[in-house]
Short mmCIF file of C-alpha atoms in Angstrom, two decimals:
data_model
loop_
_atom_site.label_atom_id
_atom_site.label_comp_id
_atom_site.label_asym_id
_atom_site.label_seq_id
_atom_site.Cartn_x
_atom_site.Cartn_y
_atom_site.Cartn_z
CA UNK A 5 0.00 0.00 0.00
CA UNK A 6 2.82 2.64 0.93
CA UNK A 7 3.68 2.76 -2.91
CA UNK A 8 0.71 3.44 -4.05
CA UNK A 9 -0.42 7.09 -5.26
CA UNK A 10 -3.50 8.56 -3.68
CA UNK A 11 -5.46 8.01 -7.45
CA UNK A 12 -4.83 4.54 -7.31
CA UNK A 13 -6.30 3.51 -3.78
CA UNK A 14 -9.22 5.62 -4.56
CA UNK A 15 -9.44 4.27 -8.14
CA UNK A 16 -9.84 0.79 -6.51
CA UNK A 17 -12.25 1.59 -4.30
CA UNK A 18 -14.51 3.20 -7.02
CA UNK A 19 -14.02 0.45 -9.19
CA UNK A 20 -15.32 -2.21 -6.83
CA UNK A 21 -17.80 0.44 -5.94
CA UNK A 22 -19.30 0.61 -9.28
CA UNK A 23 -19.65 -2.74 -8.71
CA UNK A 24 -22.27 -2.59 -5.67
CA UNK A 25 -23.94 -0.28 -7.21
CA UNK A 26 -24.00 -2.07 -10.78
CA UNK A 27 -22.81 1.40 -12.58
CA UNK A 28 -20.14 1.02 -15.31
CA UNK A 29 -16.64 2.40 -14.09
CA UNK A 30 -15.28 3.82 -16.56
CA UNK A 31 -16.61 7.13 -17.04
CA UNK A 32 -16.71 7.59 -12.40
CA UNK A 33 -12.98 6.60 -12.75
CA UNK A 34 -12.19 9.24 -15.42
CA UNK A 35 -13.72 11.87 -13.09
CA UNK A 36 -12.24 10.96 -9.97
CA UNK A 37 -8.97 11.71 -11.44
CA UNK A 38 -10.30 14.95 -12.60
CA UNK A 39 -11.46 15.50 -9.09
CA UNK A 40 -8.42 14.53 -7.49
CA UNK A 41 -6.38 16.80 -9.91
CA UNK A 42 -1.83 17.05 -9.27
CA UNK A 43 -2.74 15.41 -5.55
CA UNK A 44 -3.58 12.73 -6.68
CA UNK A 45 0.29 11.47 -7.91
CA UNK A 46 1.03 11.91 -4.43
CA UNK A 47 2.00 8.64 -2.26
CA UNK A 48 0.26 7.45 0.73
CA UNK A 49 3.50 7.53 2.13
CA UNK A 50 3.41 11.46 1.88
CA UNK A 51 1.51 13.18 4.38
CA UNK A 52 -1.52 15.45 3.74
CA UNK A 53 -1.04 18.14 1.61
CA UNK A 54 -3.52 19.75 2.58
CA UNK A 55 -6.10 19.53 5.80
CA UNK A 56 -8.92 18.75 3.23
CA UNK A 57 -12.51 18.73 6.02
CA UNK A 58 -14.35 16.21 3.98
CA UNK A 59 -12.59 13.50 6.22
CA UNK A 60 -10.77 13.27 9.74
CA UNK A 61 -7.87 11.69 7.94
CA UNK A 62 -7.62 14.65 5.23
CA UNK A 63 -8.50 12.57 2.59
CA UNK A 64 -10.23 14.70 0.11
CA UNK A 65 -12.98 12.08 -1.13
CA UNK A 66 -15.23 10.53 0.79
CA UNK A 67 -17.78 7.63 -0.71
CA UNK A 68 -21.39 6.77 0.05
CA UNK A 69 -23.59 4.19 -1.01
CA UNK A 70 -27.30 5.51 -0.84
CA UNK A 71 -30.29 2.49 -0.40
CA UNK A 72 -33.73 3.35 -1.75
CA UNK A 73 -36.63 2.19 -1.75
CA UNK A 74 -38.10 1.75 -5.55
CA UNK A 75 -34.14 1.61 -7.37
CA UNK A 76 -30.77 0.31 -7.44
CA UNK A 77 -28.10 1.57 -4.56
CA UNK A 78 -26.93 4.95 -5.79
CA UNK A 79 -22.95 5.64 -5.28
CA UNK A 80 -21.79 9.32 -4.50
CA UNK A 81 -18.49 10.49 -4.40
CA UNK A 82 -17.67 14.01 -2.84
CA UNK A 83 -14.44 15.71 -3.07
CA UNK A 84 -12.53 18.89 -2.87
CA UNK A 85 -9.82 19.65 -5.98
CA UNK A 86 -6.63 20.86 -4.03
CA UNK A 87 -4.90 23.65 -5.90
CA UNK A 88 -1.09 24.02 -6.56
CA UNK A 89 0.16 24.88 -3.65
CA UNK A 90 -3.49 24.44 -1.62
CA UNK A 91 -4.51 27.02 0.11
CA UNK A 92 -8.30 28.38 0.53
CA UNK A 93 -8.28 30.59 -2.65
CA UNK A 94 -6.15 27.85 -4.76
CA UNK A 95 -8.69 24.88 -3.46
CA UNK A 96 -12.15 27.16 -4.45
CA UNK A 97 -10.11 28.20 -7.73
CA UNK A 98 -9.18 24.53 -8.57
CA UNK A 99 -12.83 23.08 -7.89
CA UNK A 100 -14.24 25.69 -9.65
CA UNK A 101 -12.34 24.66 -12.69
CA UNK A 102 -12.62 20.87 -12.55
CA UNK A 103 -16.84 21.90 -11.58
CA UNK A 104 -16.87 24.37 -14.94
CA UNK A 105 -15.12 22.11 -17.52
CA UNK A 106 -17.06 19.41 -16.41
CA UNK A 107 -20.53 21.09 -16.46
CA UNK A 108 -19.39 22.30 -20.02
CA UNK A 109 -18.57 18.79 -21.19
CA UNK A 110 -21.36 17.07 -20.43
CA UNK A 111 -24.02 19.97 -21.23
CA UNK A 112 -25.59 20.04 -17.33
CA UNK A 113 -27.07 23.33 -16.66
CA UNK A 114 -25.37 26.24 -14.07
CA UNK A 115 -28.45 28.59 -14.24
CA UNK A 116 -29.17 28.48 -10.42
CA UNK A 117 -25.47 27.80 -9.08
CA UNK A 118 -24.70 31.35 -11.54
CA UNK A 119 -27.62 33.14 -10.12
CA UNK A 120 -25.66 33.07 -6.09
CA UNK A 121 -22.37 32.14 -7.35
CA UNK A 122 -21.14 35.44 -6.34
CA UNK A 123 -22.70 35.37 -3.11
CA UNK A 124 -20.46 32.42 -2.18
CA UNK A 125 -17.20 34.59 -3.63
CA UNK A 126 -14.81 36.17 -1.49
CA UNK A 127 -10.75 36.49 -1.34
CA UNK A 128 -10.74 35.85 2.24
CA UNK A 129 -12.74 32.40 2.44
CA UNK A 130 -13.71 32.04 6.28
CA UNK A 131 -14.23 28.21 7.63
CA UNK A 132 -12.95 24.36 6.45
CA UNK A 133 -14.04 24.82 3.07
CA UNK A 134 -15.19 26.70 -0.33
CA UNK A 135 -16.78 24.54 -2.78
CA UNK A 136 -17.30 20.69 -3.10
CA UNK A 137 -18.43 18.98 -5.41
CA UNK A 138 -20.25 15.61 -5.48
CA UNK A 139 -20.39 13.14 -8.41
CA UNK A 140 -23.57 11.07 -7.92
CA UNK A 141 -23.83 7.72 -10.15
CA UNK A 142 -26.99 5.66 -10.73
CA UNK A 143 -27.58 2.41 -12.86
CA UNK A 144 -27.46 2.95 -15.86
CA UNK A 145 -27.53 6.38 -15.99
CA UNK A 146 -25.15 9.90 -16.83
CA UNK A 147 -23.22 10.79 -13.44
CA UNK A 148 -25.19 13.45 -11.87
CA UNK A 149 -23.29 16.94 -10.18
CA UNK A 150 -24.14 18.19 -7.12
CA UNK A 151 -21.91 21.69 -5.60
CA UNK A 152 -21.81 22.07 -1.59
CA UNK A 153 -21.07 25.90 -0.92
CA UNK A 154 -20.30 27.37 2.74
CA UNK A 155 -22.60 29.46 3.93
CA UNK A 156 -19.89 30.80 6.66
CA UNK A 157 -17.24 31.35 3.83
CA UNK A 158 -17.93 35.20 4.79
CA UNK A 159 -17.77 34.12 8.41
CA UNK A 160 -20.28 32.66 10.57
CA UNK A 161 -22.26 35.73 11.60
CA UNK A 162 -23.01 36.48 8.08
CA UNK A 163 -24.79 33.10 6.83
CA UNK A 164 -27.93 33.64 8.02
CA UNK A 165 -28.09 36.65 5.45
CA UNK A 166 -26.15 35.31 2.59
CA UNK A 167 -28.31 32.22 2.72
CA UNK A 168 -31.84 34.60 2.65
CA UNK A 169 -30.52 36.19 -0.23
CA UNK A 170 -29.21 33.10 -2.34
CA UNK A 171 -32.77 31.48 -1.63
CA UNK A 172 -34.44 34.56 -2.57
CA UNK A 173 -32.95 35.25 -5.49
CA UNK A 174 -34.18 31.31 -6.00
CA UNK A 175 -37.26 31.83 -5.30
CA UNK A 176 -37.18 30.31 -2.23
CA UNK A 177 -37.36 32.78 0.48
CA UNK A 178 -40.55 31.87 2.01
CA UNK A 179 -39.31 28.58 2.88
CA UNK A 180 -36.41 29.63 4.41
CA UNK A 181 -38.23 32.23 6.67
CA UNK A 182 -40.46 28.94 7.86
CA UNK A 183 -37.53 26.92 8.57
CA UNK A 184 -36.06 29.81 10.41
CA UNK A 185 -39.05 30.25 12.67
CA UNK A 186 -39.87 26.70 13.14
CA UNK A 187 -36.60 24.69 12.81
CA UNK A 188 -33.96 26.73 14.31
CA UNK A 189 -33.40 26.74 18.63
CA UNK A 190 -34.51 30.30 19.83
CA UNK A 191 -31.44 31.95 20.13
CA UNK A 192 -29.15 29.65 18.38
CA UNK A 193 -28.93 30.63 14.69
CA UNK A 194 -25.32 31.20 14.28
CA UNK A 195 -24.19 29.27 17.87
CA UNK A 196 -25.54 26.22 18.48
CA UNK A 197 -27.28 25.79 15.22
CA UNK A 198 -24.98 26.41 12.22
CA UNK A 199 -26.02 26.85 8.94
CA UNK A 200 -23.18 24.74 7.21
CA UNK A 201 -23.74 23.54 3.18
CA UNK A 202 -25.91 25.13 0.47
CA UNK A 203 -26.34 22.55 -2.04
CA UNK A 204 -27.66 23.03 -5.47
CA UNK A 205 -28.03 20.14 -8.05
CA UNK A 206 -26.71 21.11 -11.68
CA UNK A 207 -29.66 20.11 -13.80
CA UNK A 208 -32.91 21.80 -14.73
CA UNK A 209 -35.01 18.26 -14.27
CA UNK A 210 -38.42 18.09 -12.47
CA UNK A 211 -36.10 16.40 -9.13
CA UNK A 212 -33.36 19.39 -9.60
CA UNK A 213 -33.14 19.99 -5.78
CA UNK A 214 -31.53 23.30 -3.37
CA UNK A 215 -30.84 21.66 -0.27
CA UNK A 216 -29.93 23.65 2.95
CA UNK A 217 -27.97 21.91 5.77
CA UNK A 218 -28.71 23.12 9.51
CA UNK A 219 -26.06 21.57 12.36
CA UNK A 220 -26.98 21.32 15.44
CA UNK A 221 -24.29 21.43 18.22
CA UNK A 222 -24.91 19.85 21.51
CA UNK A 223 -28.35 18.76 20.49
CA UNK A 224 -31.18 16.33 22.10
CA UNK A 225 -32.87 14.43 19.88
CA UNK A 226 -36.04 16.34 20.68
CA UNK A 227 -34.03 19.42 19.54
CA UNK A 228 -33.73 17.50 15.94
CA UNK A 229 -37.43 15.94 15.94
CA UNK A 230 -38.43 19.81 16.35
CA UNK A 231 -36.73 21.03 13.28
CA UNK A 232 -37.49 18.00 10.89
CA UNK A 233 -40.98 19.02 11.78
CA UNK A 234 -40.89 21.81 9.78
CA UNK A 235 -41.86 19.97 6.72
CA UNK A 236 -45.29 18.55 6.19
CA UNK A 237 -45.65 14.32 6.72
CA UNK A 238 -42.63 14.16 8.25
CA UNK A 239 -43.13 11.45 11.10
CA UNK A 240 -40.77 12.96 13.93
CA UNK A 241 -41.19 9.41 16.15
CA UNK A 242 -39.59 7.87 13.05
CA UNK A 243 -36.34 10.47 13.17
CA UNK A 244 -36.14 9.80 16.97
CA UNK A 245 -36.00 5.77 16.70
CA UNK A 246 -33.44 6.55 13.65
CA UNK A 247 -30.90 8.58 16.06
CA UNK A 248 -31.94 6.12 19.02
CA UNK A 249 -30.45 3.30 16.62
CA UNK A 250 -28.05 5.14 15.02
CA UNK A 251 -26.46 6.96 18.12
CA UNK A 252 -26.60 3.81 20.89
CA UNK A 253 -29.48 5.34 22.93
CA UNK A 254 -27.47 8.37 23.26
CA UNK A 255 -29.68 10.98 24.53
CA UNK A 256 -27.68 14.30 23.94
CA UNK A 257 -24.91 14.32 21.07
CA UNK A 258 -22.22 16.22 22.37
CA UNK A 259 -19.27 15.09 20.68
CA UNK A 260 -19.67 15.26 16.76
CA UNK A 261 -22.72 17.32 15.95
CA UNK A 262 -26.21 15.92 14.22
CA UNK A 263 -27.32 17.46 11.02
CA UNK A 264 -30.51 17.71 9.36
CA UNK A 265 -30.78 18.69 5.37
CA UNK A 266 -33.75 20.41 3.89
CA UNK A 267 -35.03 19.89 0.39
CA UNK A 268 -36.65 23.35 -1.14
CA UNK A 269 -38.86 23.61 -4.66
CA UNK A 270 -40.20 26.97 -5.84
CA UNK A 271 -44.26 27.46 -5.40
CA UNK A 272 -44.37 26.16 -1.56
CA UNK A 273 -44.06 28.17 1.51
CA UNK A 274 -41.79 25.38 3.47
CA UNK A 275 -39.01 22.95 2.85
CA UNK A 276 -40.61 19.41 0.99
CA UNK A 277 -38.07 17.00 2.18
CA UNK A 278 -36.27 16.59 5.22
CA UNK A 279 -33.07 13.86 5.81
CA UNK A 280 -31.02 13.55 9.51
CA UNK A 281 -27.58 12.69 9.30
CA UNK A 282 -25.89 10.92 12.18
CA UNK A 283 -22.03 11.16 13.03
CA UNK A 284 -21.91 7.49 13.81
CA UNK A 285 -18.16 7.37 14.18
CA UNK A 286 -18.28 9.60 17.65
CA UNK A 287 -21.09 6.96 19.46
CA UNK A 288 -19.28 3.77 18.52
CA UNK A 289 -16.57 1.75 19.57
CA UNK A 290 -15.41 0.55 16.56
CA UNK A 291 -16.49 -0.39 12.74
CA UNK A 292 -18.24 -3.63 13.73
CA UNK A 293 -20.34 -1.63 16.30
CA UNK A 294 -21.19 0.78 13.53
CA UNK A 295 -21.48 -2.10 10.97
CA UNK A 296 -24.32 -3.72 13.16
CA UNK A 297 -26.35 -0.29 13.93
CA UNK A 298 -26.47 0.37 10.30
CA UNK A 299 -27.75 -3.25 9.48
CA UNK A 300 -30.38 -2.90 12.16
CA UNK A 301 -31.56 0.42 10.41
CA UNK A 302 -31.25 -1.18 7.02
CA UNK A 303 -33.08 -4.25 8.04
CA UNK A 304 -35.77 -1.97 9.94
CA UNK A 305 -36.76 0.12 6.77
CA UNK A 306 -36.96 -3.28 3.97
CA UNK A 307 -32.89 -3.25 2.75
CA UNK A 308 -30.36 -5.97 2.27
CA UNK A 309 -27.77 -5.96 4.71
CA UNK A 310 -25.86 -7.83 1.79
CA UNK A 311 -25.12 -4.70 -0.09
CA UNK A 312 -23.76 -2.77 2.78
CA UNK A 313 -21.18 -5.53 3.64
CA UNK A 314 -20.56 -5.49 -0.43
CA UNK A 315 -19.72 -1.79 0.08
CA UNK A 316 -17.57 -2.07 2.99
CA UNK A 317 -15.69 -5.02 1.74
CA UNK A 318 -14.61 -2.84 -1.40
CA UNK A 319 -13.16 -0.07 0.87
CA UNK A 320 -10.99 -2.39 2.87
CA UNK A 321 -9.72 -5.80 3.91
CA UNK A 322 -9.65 -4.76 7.47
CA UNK A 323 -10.98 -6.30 9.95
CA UNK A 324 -13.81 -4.21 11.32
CA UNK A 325 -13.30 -4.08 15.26
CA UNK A 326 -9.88 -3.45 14.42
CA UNK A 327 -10.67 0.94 13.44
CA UNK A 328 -13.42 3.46 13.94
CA UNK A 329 -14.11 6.11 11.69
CA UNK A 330 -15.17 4.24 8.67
CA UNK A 331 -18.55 4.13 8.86
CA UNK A 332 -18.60 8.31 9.35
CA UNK A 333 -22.45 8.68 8.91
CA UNK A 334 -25.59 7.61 8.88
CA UNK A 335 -28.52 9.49 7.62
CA UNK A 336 -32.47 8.96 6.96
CA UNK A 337 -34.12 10.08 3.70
CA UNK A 338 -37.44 11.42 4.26
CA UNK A 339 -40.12 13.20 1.81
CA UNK A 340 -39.06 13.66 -2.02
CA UNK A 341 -37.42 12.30 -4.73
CA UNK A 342 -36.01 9.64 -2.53
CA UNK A 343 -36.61 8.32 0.57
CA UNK A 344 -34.41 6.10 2.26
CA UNK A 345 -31.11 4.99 4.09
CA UNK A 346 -27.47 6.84 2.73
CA UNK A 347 -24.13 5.19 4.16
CA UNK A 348 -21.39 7.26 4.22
CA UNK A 349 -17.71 5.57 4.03
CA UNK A 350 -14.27 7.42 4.86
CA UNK A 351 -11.71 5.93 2.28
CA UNK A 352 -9.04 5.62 5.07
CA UNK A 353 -5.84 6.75 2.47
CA UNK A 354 -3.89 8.18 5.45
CA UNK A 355 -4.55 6.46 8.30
CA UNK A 356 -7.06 4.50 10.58
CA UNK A 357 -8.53 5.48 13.99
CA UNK A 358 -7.93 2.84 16.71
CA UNK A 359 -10.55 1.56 18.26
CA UNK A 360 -11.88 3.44 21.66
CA UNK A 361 -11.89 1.80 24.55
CA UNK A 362 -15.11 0.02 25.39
CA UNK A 363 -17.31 0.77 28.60
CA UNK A 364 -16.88 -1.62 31.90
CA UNK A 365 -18.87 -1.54 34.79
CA UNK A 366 -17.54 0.21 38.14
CA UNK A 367 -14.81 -1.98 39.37
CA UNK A 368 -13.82 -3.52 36.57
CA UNK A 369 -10.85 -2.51 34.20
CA UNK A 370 -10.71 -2.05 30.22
CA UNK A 371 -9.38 -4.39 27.92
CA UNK A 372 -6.13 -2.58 26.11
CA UNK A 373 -7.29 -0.62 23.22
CA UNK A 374 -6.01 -3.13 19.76
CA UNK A 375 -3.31 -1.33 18.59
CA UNK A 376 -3.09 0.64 15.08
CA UNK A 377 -2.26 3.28 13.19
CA UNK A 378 -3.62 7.06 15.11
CA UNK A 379 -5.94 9.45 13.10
CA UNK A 380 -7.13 12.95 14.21
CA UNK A 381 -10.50 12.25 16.11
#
């Protein structure tokens, strides 16, 4: 593994990817290198060249297999295209350019990404990140493009204004004000809840989605049941078994934060779609631990457990109890185009999180944590 580049152990993972998700690999492999751009060549051996956010070992890729409920497993890939040297200007300049010549080449529309792009512009960029993109590939059909923007990339206290005015030049502003109202802890826009990604799909189709992302920092799960119910059907006893699953029983989610995603279309005065995302890595002991929550959840809404163990076997040989981090997420699909169950899978390039120590009753000492290879928590 040490003399490999950082295109070809992603490479192989997409590859047997595409396999899970029965999508042909050629065209998600030509675009990963595009993604990747110059870092790519680099070895594992080489330490991050940058402190890409997307994962907690700076990898700049991370994978996810998405289950639905009518369709094939959907694979996603989202990444950040490092400049030369990185830097925050170099990294929004170089995803911007992989993001515009692919857009070009395969004729997908920018109308509503151009309408706010300049919103999102700045040459100070405040937080962990710019632009991502995310290269979403279904059976049998043309890789779709999806761009996460930072609402804080002005700094945190301006988001809650940038975002208004991006959805209202959309067309979207009456949503947001609902979500606002409803969704959002009374005092906490801007502390405890964050408003983190702006997402816009790059296609003009009837499912062409803007998607809003609202953290919530030290948050009870009643504090995430009250925001999904901001959209209509939404069963909020549904979200709470989800994070009861997902989380261990955990009650409040103190260390990594929960996140909930909303899904806006123009004509409606609130968000139609609603999806909670759970940081599964922080409330496990290790893979296995995550591997079996997941399979519960899986089993619990009508999926296969097969094709999650597919997916995991193609990201590593590792034995599962053995690292934690992974499994990152978890997250629930509810509301339109498609409900259901996402996985979300850290590629690992750089290095794997031992396992934490498990819980013993008073009295009673730990086992020794297995050992392995350290990765920022």
């Amino acid at each position: 593994m040490a003399d490999l580049s950082v295109s070809s152990h992603l490479d192989g993972q997409l590859a047997r990817l595409c396999e899970v998700a029965g999508a042909d690999p050629a065209e998600p492999r030509t675009l990963l290198a595009g993604l990747l751009g110059p870092v790519g060549q680099r070895q594992l051996y080489e330490p991050p060249v940058w402190p890409s956010d997307i994962s907690d070992d700076h990898t700049p890729v991370e994978f996810s297999i998405a289950f639905n409920e009518a369709e094939p497993p959907t694979l996603r890939v989202l990444g950040e295209t490092l400049g030369s040297p990185p830097g925050p200007l170099a990294n929004l300049a170089a995803t911007r350019g992989f993001l515009d010549a692919y857009a070009r080449g395969a004729g997908l529309s920018t109308t509503r990404l151009d309408s706010v792009r300049d919103l999102f512009a700045t040459d100070d960029p405040q937080g962990e990140f710019a632009m991502w993109c995310s290269l979403v590939f279904r059976n049998g059909r043309r890789p779709e493009l999806k761009v996460y923007l930072n609402p804080e990339v002005r700094g945190a206290e301006q988001a809650p204004a940038l975002v208004a005015e991006a959805l209202r030049r959309l067309g979207l502003g009456a949503s947001y004000r609902t979500l606002l109202e409803h969704g959002v802890r009374p005092g906490e826009l801007g502390r405890g809840d964050r408003l983190t990604f702006f997402a816009v799909d790059l296609h003009d189709g009837p499912q062409a989605r803007v998607k809003l992302y609202l953290t919530h920092h030290e948050a009870e799960v009643w504090d995430v049941t009250r925001a999904a119910g901001v959209v209509d059907g939404v069963d909020v006893a549904e979200i709470e078994e989800f994070c009861a699953v997902a989380g261990g029983g955990t009650h409040r989610f103190d260390g990594r934060p929960l996140v909930g995603s909303y899904t806006f279309t123009e004509g409606v005065d609130r968000p139609v779609g609603y999806s909670v995302y759970v940081p599964i890595r922080s409330y496990v002991t290790d893979d296995q631990e995550a591997r079996d929550r997941v399979a519960a959840l899986l089993v619990r809404y009508g999926f296969d457990t097969a094709g999650l163990d597919r997916a995991i076997s193609a990201v590593t040989p590792r034995p599962l109890s053995e690292g934690v981090g992974l499994i990152a997420h978890v997250s629930l699909r509810l509301g339109a185009p498609r409900p259901g169950v996402t996985v979300y899978l850290s590629a690992e390039a750089y290095r794997v999180c031992p396992p934490r120590p498990r819980r013993v009753p008073a009295g009673r000492e730990a086992s020794p944590t297995p050992a392995g290879r350290t990765r920022r928590p």
